């Protein structure tokens, strides 16, 4: 296990050498992930690892990719997707065009879930889904729309629990142990790198997803991200967060109304 002072050295050196600011990330989460990659790659000491990060730019990229990756799945928390399907999409349907931002999209399972909902509601043709992440490696995976076939059983159960009526396997082609999702879904998606720590708003959206990302940030960085989302969200737009995340106690809390008991808020001011 690395020491607290070693973690701070790592954060400072990454910023000094590469300009990448990990300072706002939860220390407990960062420490777990640094320990994990050190064990994974067999470093005998923290300083061997730090030296490799500082002087090998390719390894630095690998380390940051490992440290910033988030775990996701399709139709995660089916009750949340059921509310989207039954209550939110009928409201979005009244708009001439629908813009959705998946911030911290990881490997893209959530983006494909939303595209399927939009297609089933007859809204995909007038929608565009922007999917961003800091991690270029997972973005490459997301762009391809290829996921392990072994996951499809769980994903199809989540889909059914979310109110899905179709045969889930219609949305992908099985090939060599992988599931390749339909180009009809992918062509409505725009994938690009975006850093919630340092980058600014790039459009106005009707809905923003940032689920299970803020839990890795400290309070100051969470506030910054919520301010960014507020600036990026149109009036009466929706903000979706993860099960352990909230906008309560943030500068934006009085401008939003929670939808049912889900981690979903509507901008009313």
PDB file of C-alpha atoms in Angstrom:
ATOM      1  CA  UNK A   1       0.000   0.000   0.000  1.00  0.00           C
ATOM      2  CA  UNK A   2       1.326   3.418  -0.876  1.00  0.00           C
ATOM      3  CA  UNK A   3       1.497   6.142   1.770  1.00  0.00           C
ATOM      4  CA  UNK A   4      -0.556   9.353   1.691  1.00  0.00           C
ATOM      5  CA  UNK A   5       2.560  11.435   1.082  1.00  0.00           C
ATOM      6  CA  UNK A   6       3.495   9.200  -1.869  1.00  0.00           C
ATOM      7  CA  UNK A   7       0.050   9.694  -3.380  1.00  0.00           C
ATOM      8  CA  UNK A   8       0.462  13.479  -3.115  1.00  0.00           C
ATOM      9  CA  UNK A   9       3.883  13.187  -4.790  1.00  0.00           C
ATOM     10  CA  UNK A  10       2.269  11.237  -7.632  1.00  0.00           C
ATOM     11  CA  UNK A  11      -0.512  13.850  -8.039  1.00  0.00           C
ATOM     12  CA  UNK A  12       1.996  16.728  -8.036  1.00  0.00           C
ATOM     13  CA  UNK A  13       4.407  15.058 -10.464  1.00  0.00           C
ATOM     14  CA  UNK A  14       1.668  14.112 -12.933  1.00  0.00           C
ATOM     15  CA  UNK A  15       0.546  17.748 -12.931  1.00  0.00           C
ATOM     16  CA  UNK A  16       4.103  19.085 -13.233  1.00  0.00           C
ATOM     17  CA  UNK A  17       5.182  16.720 -16.033  1.00  0.00           C
ATOM     18  CA  UNK A  18       1.949  16.390 -18.030  1.00  0.00           C
ATOM     19  CA  UNK A  19      -0.392  19.172 -16.899  1.00  0.00           C
ATOM     20  CA  UNK A  20      -3.044  16.669 -15.879  1.00  0.00           C
ATOM     21  CA  UNK A  21      -4.743  17.610 -12.604  1.00  0.00           C
ATOM     22  CA  UNK A  22      -5.729  14.683 -10.374  1.00  0.00           C
ATOM     23  CA  UNK A  23      -5.941  16.987  -7.354  1.00  0.00           C
ATOM     24  CA  UNK A  24      -9.729  17.003  -7.213  1.00  0.00           C
ATOM     25  CA  UNK A  25     -10.136  13.228  -7.279  1.00  0.00           C
ATOM     26  CA  UNK A  26     -11.121  11.350  -4.127  1.00  0.00           C
ATOM     27  CA  UNK A  27      -7.898  10.328  -2.368  1.00  0.00           C
ATOM     28  CA  UNK A  28      -9.305   6.961  -1.246  1.00  0.00           C
ATOM     29  CA  UNK A  29     -10.333   6.055  -4.794  1.00  0.00           C
ATOM     30  CA  UNK A  30      -7.023   7.262  -6.287  1.00  0.00           C
ATOM     31  CA  UNK A  31      -5.011   5.321  -3.745  1.00  0.00           C
ATOM     32  CA  UNK A  32      -6.910   2.097  -4.518  1.00  0.00           C
ATOM     33  CA  UNK A  33      -6.349   2.534  -8.237  1.00  0.00           C
ATOM     34  CA  UNK A  34      -2.652   3.415  -7.981  1.00  0.00           C
ATOM     35  CA  UNK A  35      -2.097   0.357  -5.767  1.00  0.00           C
ATOM     36  CA  UNK A  36      -3.992  -1.766  -8.279  1.00  0.00           C
ATOM     37  CA  UNK A  37      -1.926  -0.735 -11.295  1.00  0.00           C
ATOM     38  CA  UNK A  38       1.335  -1.067  -9.347  1.00  0.00           C
ATOM     39  CA  UNK A  39       0.390  -4.656  -8.447  1.00  0.00           C
ATOM     40  CA  UNK A  40      -0.879  -5.351 -11.949  1.00  0.00           C
ATOM     41  CA  UNK A  41       2.369  -4.221 -13.570  1.00  0.00           C
ATOM     42  CA  UNK A  42       4.661  -5.706 -10.915  1.00  0.00           C
ATOM     43  CA  UNK A  43       6.476  -2.630  -9.580  1.00  0.00           C
ATOM     44  CA  UNK A  44       8.671  -3.445  -6.552  1.00  0.00           C
ATOM     45  CA  UNK A  45       8.230   0.036  -5.080  1.00  0.00           C
ATOM     46  CA  UNK A  46       6.227   3.213  -5.479  1.00  0.00           C
ATOM     47  CA  UNK A  47       9.276   5.135  -6.696  1.00  0.00           C
ATOM     48  CA  UNK A  48       9.915   2.631  -9.493  1.00  0.00           C
ATOM     49  CA  UNK A  49       6.330   3.193 -10.604  1.00  0.00           C
ATOM     50  CA  UNK A  50       6.624   6.997 -10.306  1.00  0.00           C
ATOM     51  CA  UNK A  51       9.855   7.047 -12.326  1.00  0.00           C
ATOM     52  CA  UNK A  52       8.194   5.019 -15.112  1.00  0.00           C
ATOM     53  CA  UNK A  53       5.220   7.404 -15.181  1.00  0.00           C
ATOM     54  CA  UNK A  54       7.447  10.502 -15.287  1.00  0.00           C
ATOM     55  CA  UNK A  55       9.887   9.396 -17.960  1.00  0.00           C
ATOM     56  CA  UNK A  56       7.795   7.129 -20.189  1.00  0.00           C
ATOM     57  CA  UNK A  57       4.929   9.044 -21.835  1.00  0.00           C
ATOM     58  CA  UNK A  58       3.347   5.867 -23.215  1.00  0.00           C
ATOM     59  CA  UNK A  59       3.288   4.288 -19.786  1.00  0.00           C
ATOM     60  CA  UNK A  60       1.884   7.501 -18.299  1.00  0.00           C
ATOM     61  CA  UNK A  61      -1.064   7.171 -20.737  1.00  0.00           C
ATOM     62  CA  UNK A  62      -1.626   3.580 -19.693  1.00  0.00           C
ATOM     63  CA  UNK A  63      -1.509   4.502 -15.996  1.00  0.00           C
ATOM     64  CA  UNK A  64      -3.996   7.363 -16.401  1.00  0.00           C
ATOM     65  CA  UNK A  65      -6.315   5.156 -18.461  1.00  0.00           C
ATOM     66  CA  UNK A  66      -6.303   2.520 -15.698  1.00  0.00           C
ATOM     67  CA  UNK A  67      -6.745   5.082 -12.932  1.00  0.00           C
ATOM     68  CA  UNK A  68      -9.638   6.979 -14.551  1.00  0.00           C
ATOM     69  CA  UNK A  69     -11.665   4.047 -15.931  1.00  0.00           C
ATOM     70  CA  UNK A  70     -15.226   3.605 -14.582  1.00  0.00           C
ATOM     71  CA  UNK A  71     -17.232   0.397 -14.553  1.00  0.00           C
ATOM     72  CA  UNK A  72     -20.565   0.464 -16.354  1.00  0.00           C
ATOM     73  CA  UNK A  73     -23.234  -1.813 -17.846  1.00  0.00           C
ATOM     74  CA  UNK A  74     -26.247  -1.584 -20.136  1.00  0.00           C
ATOM     75  CA  UNK A  75     -29.552  -0.527 -18.549  1.00  0.00           C
ATOM     76  CA  UNK A  76     -27.840  -0.293 -15.174  1.00  0.00           C
ATOM     77  CA  UNK A  77     -30.506   0.337 -12.494  1.00  0.00           C
ATOM     78  CA  UNK A  78     -33.504  -0.727 -14.647  1.00  0.00           C
ATOM     79  CA  UNK A  79     -35.996   1.298 -12.563  1.00  0.00           C
ATOM     80  CA  UNK A  80     -34.135   4.450 -13.642  1.00  0.00           C
ATOM     81  CA  UNK A  81     -34.487   3.489 -17.320  1.00  0.00           C
ATOM     82  CA  UNK A  82     -38.166   2.691 -16.776  1.00  0.00           C
ATOM     83  CA  UNK A  83     -38.742   6.279 -15.615  1.00  0.00           C
ATOM     84  CA  UNK A  84     -36.803   7.543 -18.651  1.00  0.00           C
ATOM     85  CA  UNK A  85     -38.913   5.379 -20.946  1.00  0.00           C
ATOM     86  CA  UNK A  86     -42.309   6.196 -19.461  1.00  0.00           C
ATOM     87  CA  UNK A  87     -41.967   9.758 -18.175  1.00  0.00           C
ATOM     88  CA  UNK A  88     -38.988  11.589 -19.669  1.00  0.00           C
ATOM     89  CA  UNK A  89     -39.017  10.517 -23.322  1.00  0.00           C
ATOM     90  CA  UNK A  90     -42.655  11.623 -23.857  1.00  0.00           C
ATOM     91  CA  UNK A  91     -41.565  15.104 -22.682  1.00  0.00           C
ATOM     92  CA  UNK A  92     -38.469  15.134 -24.893  1.00  0.00           C
ATOM     93  CA  UNK A  93     -40.643  13.976 -27.825  1.00  0.00           C
ATOM     94  CA  UNK A  94     -42.207  17.453 -28.026  1.00  0.00           C
ATOM     95  CA  UNK A  95     -38.847  18.980 -29.032  1.00  0.00           C
ATOM     96  CA  UNK A  96     -37.903  19.409 -32.706  1.00  0.00           C
ATOM     97  CA  UNK A  97     -34.421  18.040 -31.978  1.00  0.00           C
ATOM     98  CA  UNK A  98     -32.995  16.239 -28.936  1.00  0.00           C
ATOM     99  CA  UNK A  99     -29.415  16.696 -27.715  1.00  0.00           C
ATOM    100  CA  UNK A 100     -28.116  14.386 -24.991  1.00  0.00           C
ATOM    101  CA  UNK A 101     -24.701  14.433 -23.313  1.00  0.00           C
ATOM    102  CA  UNK A 102     -23.228  11.352 -21.637  1.00  0.00           C
ATOM    103  CA  UNK A 103     -20.374  12.813 -19.565  1.00  0.00           C
ATOM    104  CA  UNK A 104     -17.853  10.236 -18.358  1.00  0.00           C
ATOM    105  CA  UNK A 105     -19.376   7.663 -20.700  1.00  0.00           C
ATOM    106  CA  UNK A 106     -16.615   5.068 -20.107  1.00  0.00           C
ATOM    107  CA  UNK A 107     -16.930   2.180 -22.588  1.00  0.00           C
ATOM    108  CA  UNK A 108     -20.338   3.383 -23.768  1.00  0.00           C
ATOM    109  CA  UNK A 109     -22.885   0.871 -22.460  1.00  0.00           C
ATOM    110  CA  UNK A 110     -25.090   3.680 -21.149  1.00  0.00           C
ATOM    111  CA  UNK A 111     -25.006   5.525 -24.483  1.00  0.00           C
ATOM    112  CA  UNK A 112     -26.183   2.415 -26.343  1.00  0.00           C
ATOM    113  CA  UNK A 113     -28.907   1.870 -23.734  1.00  0.00           C
ATOM    114  CA  UNK A 114     -30.235   5.376 -24.315  1.00  0.00           C
ATOM    115  CA  UNK A 115     -30.045   5.014 -28.105  1.00  0.00           C
ATOM    116  CA  UNK A 116     -32.173   1.853 -27.857  1.00  0.00           C
ATOM    117  CA  UNK A 117     -34.760   3.683 -25.731  1.00  0.00           C
ATOM    118  CA  UNK A 118     -34.863   6.537 -28.247  1.00  0.00           C
ATOM    119  CA  UNK A 119     -35.240   4.131 -31.166  1.00  0.00           C
ATOM    120  CA  UNK A 120     -38.112   2.308 -29.476  1.00  0.00           C
ATOM    121  CA  UNK A 121     -39.815   5.639 -28.767  1.00  0.00           C
ATOM    122  CA  UNK A 122     -39.438   6.668 -32.437  1.00  0.00           C
ATOM    123  CA  UNK A 123     -37.140   9.548 -31.468  1.00  0.00           C
ATOM    124  CA  UNK A 124     -33.669   8.403 -32.527  1.00  0.00           C
ATOM    125  CA  UNK A 125     -33.956   9.992 -35.983  1.00  0.00           C
ATOM    126  CA  UNK A 126     -34.148  13.469 -34.406  1.00  0.00           C
ATOM    127  CA  UNK A 127     -31.606  12.877 -31.631  1.00  0.00           C
ATOM    128  CA  UNK A 128     -27.853  13.153 -31.245  1.00  0.00           C
ATOM    129  CA  UNK A 129     -25.944  11.595 -28.363  1.00  0.00           C
ATOM    130  CA  UNK A 130     -22.638  13.201 -27.390  1.00  0.00           C
ATOM    131  CA  UNK A 131     -20.489  10.739 -25.444  1.00  0.00           C
ATOM    132  CA  UNK A 132     -17.368  12.054 -23.719  1.00  0.00           C
ATOM    133  CA  UNK A 133     -14.721  10.680 -21.405  1.00  0.00           C
ATOM    134  CA  UNK A 134     -11.217  11.610 -20.311  1.00  0.00           C
ATOM    135  CA  UNK A 135     -10.038   8.098 -21.132  1.00  0.00           C
ATOM    136  CA  UNK A 136      -9.212   7.662 -24.843  1.00  0.00           C
ATOM    137  CA  UNK A 137      -8.890   3.893 -24.523  1.00  0.00           C
ATOM    138  CA  UNK A 138     -12.479   3.358 -23.383  1.00  0.00           C
ATOM    139  CA  UNK A 139     -13.744   5.845 -25.987  1.00  0.00           C
ATOM    140  CA  UNK A 140     -12.234   3.660 -28.720  1.00  0.00           C
ATOM    141  CA  UNK A 141     -14.166   0.686 -27.315  1.00  0.00           C
ATOM    142  CA  UNK A 142     -17.363   2.743 -27.137  1.00  0.00           C
ATOM    143  CA  UNK A 143     -17.057   3.922 -30.764  1.00  0.00           C
ATOM    144  CA  UNK A 144     -16.866   0.347 -32.038  1.00  0.00           C
ATOM    145  CA  UNK A 145     -20.015  -0.800 -30.235  1.00  0.00           C
ATOM    146  CA  UNK A 146     -18.455  -4.214 -29.550  1.00  0.00           C
ATOM    147  CA  UNK A 147     -18.991  -5.816 -26.144  1.00  0.00           C
ATOM    148  CA  UNK A 148     -18.381  -9.332 -24.765  1.00  0.00           C
ATOM    149  CA  UNK A 149     -21.199 -11.690 -25.736  1.00  0.00           C
ATOM    150  CA  UNK A 150     -21.166 -13.203 -22.243  1.00  0.00           C
ATOM    151  CA  UNK A 151     -22.573  -9.907 -20.896  1.00  0.00           C
ATOM    152  CA  UNK A 152     -25.662  -9.988 -23.108  1.00  0.00           C
ATOM    153  CA  UNK A 153     -27.675 -12.272 -20.831  1.00  0.00           C
ATOM    154  CA  UNK A 154     -27.392  -9.787 -17.946  1.00  0.00           C
ATOM    155  CA  UNK A 155     -27.942  -6.827 -20.247  1.00  0.00           C
ATOM    156  CA  UNK A 156     -31.068  -8.370 -21.777  1.00  0.00           C
ATOM    157  CA  UNK A 157     -32.461  -8.994 -18.262  1.00  0.00           C
ATOM    158  CA  UNK A 158     -31.779  -5.350 -17.351  1.00  0.00           C
ATOM    159  CA  UNK A 159     -33.442  -4.320 -20.617  1.00  0.00           C
ATOM    160  CA  UNK A 160     -36.583  -6.360 -19.853  1.00  0.00           C
ATOM    161  CA  UNK A 161     -36.682  -5.049 -16.268  1.00  0.00           C
ATOM    162  CA  UNK A 162     -36.561  -1.512 -17.669  1.00  0.00           C
ATOM    163  CA  UNK A 163     -39.755  -2.171 -19.634  1.00  0.00           C
ATOM    164  CA  UNK A 164     -38.201  -3.329 -22.904  1.00  0.00           C
ATOM    165  CA  UNK A 165     -40.615  -5.348 -25.055  1.00  0.00           C
ATOM    166  CA  UNK A 166     -38.429  -6.255 -28.051  1.00  0.00           C
ATOM    167  CA  UNK A 167     -36.065  -9.180 -28.462  1.00  0.00           C
ATOM    168  CA  UNK A 168     -32.794  -7.654 -27.191  1.00  0.00           C
ATOM    169  CA  UNK A 169     -30.669  -9.715 -29.589  1.00  0.00           C
ATOM    170  CA  UNK A 170     -32.203  -7.763 -32.500  1.00  0.00           C
ATOM    171  CA  UNK A 171     -29.914  -4.862 -31.578  1.00  0.00           C
ATOM    172  CA  UNK A 172     -26.625  -6.687 -32.113  1.00  0.00           C
ATOM    173  CA  UNK A 173     -24.907  -9.334 -34.207  1.00  0.00           C
ATOM    174  CA  UNK A 174     -23.085 -12.126 -32.353  1.00  0.00           C
ATOM    175  CA  UNK A 175     -19.652 -12.924 -33.740  1.00  0.00           C
ATOM    176  CA  UNK A 176     -16.600 -14.717 -32.269  1.00  0.00           C
ATOM    177  CA  UNK A 177     -17.642 -14.228 -28.647  1.00  0.00           C
ATOM    178  CA  UNK A 178     -18.552 -10.561 -29.158  1.00  0.00           C
ATOM    179  CA  UNK A 179     -21.759  -8.623 -29.682  1.00  0.00           C
ATOM    180  CA  UNK A 180     -21.546  -5.868 -32.320  1.00  0.00           C
ATOM    181  CA  UNK A 181     -24.291  -3.275 -31.936  1.00  0.00           C
ATOM    182  CA  UNK A 182     -26.236  -1.871 -34.871  1.00  0.00           C
ATOM    183  CA  UNK A 183     -24.795   0.929 -37.029  1.00  0.00           C
ATOM    184  CA  UNK A 184     -28.240   2.555 -36.875  1.00  0.00           C
ATOM    185  CA  UNK A 185     -27.508   3.298 -33.220  1.00  0.00           C
ATOM    186  CA  UNK A 186     -23.829   4.240 -33.682  1.00  0.00           C
ATOM    187  CA  UNK A 187     -24.439   6.790 -36.449  1.00  0.00           C
ATOM    188  CA  UNK A 188     -26.401   8.969 -33.983  1.00  0.00           C
ATOM    189  CA  UNK A 189     -23.461   9.138 -31.542  1.00  0.00           C
ATOM    190  CA  UNK A 190     -20.520  11.559 -31.369  1.00  0.00           C
ATOM    191  CA  UNK A 191     -17.570  10.386 -29.241  1.00  0.00           C
ATOM    192  CA  UNK A 192     -14.855  12.756 -28.056  1.00  0.00           C
ATOM    193  CA  UNK A 193     -12.419  13.317 -25.226  1.00  0.00           C
ATOM    194  CA  UNK A 194     -13.541  15.786 -22.563  1.00  0.00           C
ATOM    195  CA  UNK A 195     -12.099  16.466 -19.120  1.00  0.00           C
ATOM    196  CA  UNK A 196     -14.684  17.409 -16.487  1.00  0.00           C
ATOM    197  CA  UNK A 197     -11.857  18.821 -14.368  1.00  0.00           C
ATOM    198  CA  UNK A 198     -10.623  21.419 -16.837  1.00  0.00           C
ATOM    199  CA  UNK A 199     -12.793  21.608 -19.995  1.00  0.00           C
ATOM    200  CA  UNK A 200     -15.776  23.896 -20.549  1.00  0.00           C
ATOM    201  CA  UNK A 201     -19.306  23.509 -21.921  1.00  0.00           C
ATOM    202  CA  UNK A 202     -19.529  22.768 -25.641  1.00  0.00           C
ATOM    203  CA  UNK A 203     -23.273  22.824 -26.392  1.00  0.00           C
ATOM    204  CA  UNK A 204     -26.751  23.160 -24.890  1.00  0.00           C
ATOM    205  CA  UNK A 205     -28.408  19.858 -24.004  1.00  0.00           C
ATOM    206  CA  UNK A 206     -31.889  18.585 -23.229  1.00  0.00           C
ATOM    207  CA  UNK A 207     -30.506  15.874 -20.993  1.00  0.00           C
ATOM    208  CA  UNK A 208     -27.140  15.209 -19.342  1.00  0.00           C
ATOM    209  CA  UNK A 209     -26.030  11.879 -17.878  1.00  0.00           C
ATOM    210  CA  UNK A 210     -23.131  11.751 -15.459  1.00  0.00           C
ATOM    211  CA  UNK A 211     -23.794   8.583 -13.504  1.00  0.00           C
ATOM    212  CA  UNK A 212     -21.278   7.177 -11.025  1.00  0.00           C
ATOM    213  CA  UNK A 213     -18.504   9.609 -11.939  1.00  0.00           C
ATOM    214  CA  UNK A 214     -18.852  12.303  -9.257  1.00  0.00           C
ATOM    215  CA  UNK A 215     -18.262   9.730  -6.500  1.00  0.00           C
ATOM    216  CA  UNK A 216     -14.604   9.763  -7.566  1.00  0.00           C
ATOM    217  CA  UNK A 217     -14.344  13.568  -7.110  1.00  0.00           C
ATOM    218  CA  UNK A 218     -13.859  15.628  -3.956  1.00  0.00           C
ATOM    219  CA  UNK A 219     -16.485  18.228  -2.958  1.00  0.00           C
ATOM    220  CA  UNK A 220     -14.860  21.109  -4.818  1.00  0.00           C
ATOM    221  CA  UNK A 221     -14.609  19.174  -8.069  1.00  0.00           C
ATOM    222  CA  UNK A 222     -18.166  17.856  -7.705  1.00  0.00           C
ATOM    223  CA  UNK A 223     -19.368  21.466  -7.390  1.00  0.00           C
ATOM    224  CA  UNK A 224     -17.403  22.477 -10.466  1.00  0.00           C
ATOM    225  CA  UNK A 225     -18.895  19.611 -12.506  1.00  0.00           C
ATOM    226  CA  UNK A 226     -22.460  20.417 -11.407  1.00  0.00           C
ATOM    227  CA  UNK A 227     -21.924  24.081 -12.335  1.00  0.00           C
ATOM    228  CA  UNK A 228     -20.693  22.936 -15.769  1.00  0.00           C
ATOM    229  CA  UNK A 229     -23.785  20.744 -16.228  1.00  0.00           C
ATOM    230  CA  UNK A 230     -26.069  23.592 -15.152  1.00  0.00           C
ATOM    231  CA  UNK A 231     -24.453  25.903 -17.724  1.00  0.00           C
ATOM    232  CA  UNK A 232     -24.866  23.193 -20.394  1.00  0.00           C
ATOM    233  CA  UNK A 233     -28.490  22.257 -19.693  1.00  0.00           C
ATOM    234  CA  UNK A 234     -31.442  23.933 -21.391  1.00  0.00           C
ATOM    235  CA  UNK A 235     -34.388  25.181 -19.353  1.00  0.00           C
ATOM    236  CA  UNK A 236     -36.623  22.237 -18.356  1.00  0.00           C
ATOM    237  CA  UNK A 237     -33.786  19.864 -19.284  1.00  0.00           C
ATOM    238  CA  UNK A 238     -32.883  16.811 -17.206  1.00  0.00           C
ATOM    239  CA  UNK A 239     -29.766  15.883 -15.228  1.00  0.00           C
ATOM    240  CA  UNK A 240     -29.163  12.213 -14.352  1.00  0.00           C
ATOM    241  CA  UNK A 241     -26.655  11.211 -11.658  1.00  0.00           C
ATOM    242  CA  UNK A 242     -25.629   7.892 -10.091  1.00  0.00           C
ATOM    243  CA  UNK A 243     -27.331   6.172  -7.169  1.00  0.00           C
ATOM    244  CA  UNK A 244     -24.925   7.620  -4.566  1.00  0.00           C
ATOM    245  CA  UNK A 245     -24.782  11.109  -6.085  1.00  0.00           C
ATOM    246  CA  UNK A 246     -26.899  14.212  -5.538  1.00  0.00           C
ATOM    247  CA  UNK A 247     -27.162  17.917  -6.370  1.00  0.00           C
ATOM    248  CA  UNK A 248     -28.414  18.624  -2.855  1.00  0.00           C
ATOM    249  CA  UNK A 249     -26.119  21.049  -1.020  1.00  0.00           C
ATOM    250  CA  UNK A 250     -24.775  22.281  -4.384  1.00  0.00           C
ATOM    251  CA  UNK A 251     -25.139  25.799  -5.805  1.00  0.00           C
ATOM    252  CA  UNK A 252     -27.713  24.444  -8.269  1.00  0.00           C
ATOM    253  CA  UNK A 253     -30.059  22.675  -5.836  1.00  0.00           C
ATOM    254  CA  UNK A 254     -32.741  25.410  -5.821  1.00  0.00           C
ATOM    255  CA  UNK A 255     -32.925  25.450  -9.627  1.00  0.00           C
ATOM    256  CA  UNK A 256     -33.924  21.786  -9.951  1.00  0.00           C
ATOM    257  CA  UNK A 257     -36.825  19.544  -9.037  1.00  0.00           C
ATOM    258  CA  UNK A 258     -36.259  15.827  -8.443  1.00  0.00           C
ATOM    259  CA  UNK A 259     -38.193  13.400 -10.639  1.00  0.00           C
ATOM    260  CA  UNK A 260     -39.814  10.728  -8.457  1.00  0.00           C
ATOM    261  CA  UNK A 261     -37.229   9.022  -6.221  1.00  0.00           C
ATOM    262  CA  UNK A 262     -34.708   8.519  -9.008  1.00  0.00           C
ATOM    263  CA  UNK A 263     -31.402  10.378  -9.199  1.00  0.00           C
ATOM    264  CA  UNK A 264     -32.912  12.538 -11.908  1.00  0.00           C
ATOM    265  CA  UNK A 265     -33.555  16.267 -11.730  1.00  0.00           C
ATOM    266  CA  UNK A 266     -35.389  18.753 -13.974  1.00  0.00           C
ATOM    267  CA  UNK A 267     -34.099  22.287 -14.377  1.00  0.00           C
ATOM    268  CA  UNK A 268     -36.944  24.650 -13.469  1.00  0.00           C
ATOM    269  CA  UNK A 269     -35.115  27.999 -13.056  1.00  0.00           C
TER     270      UNK A 269
END
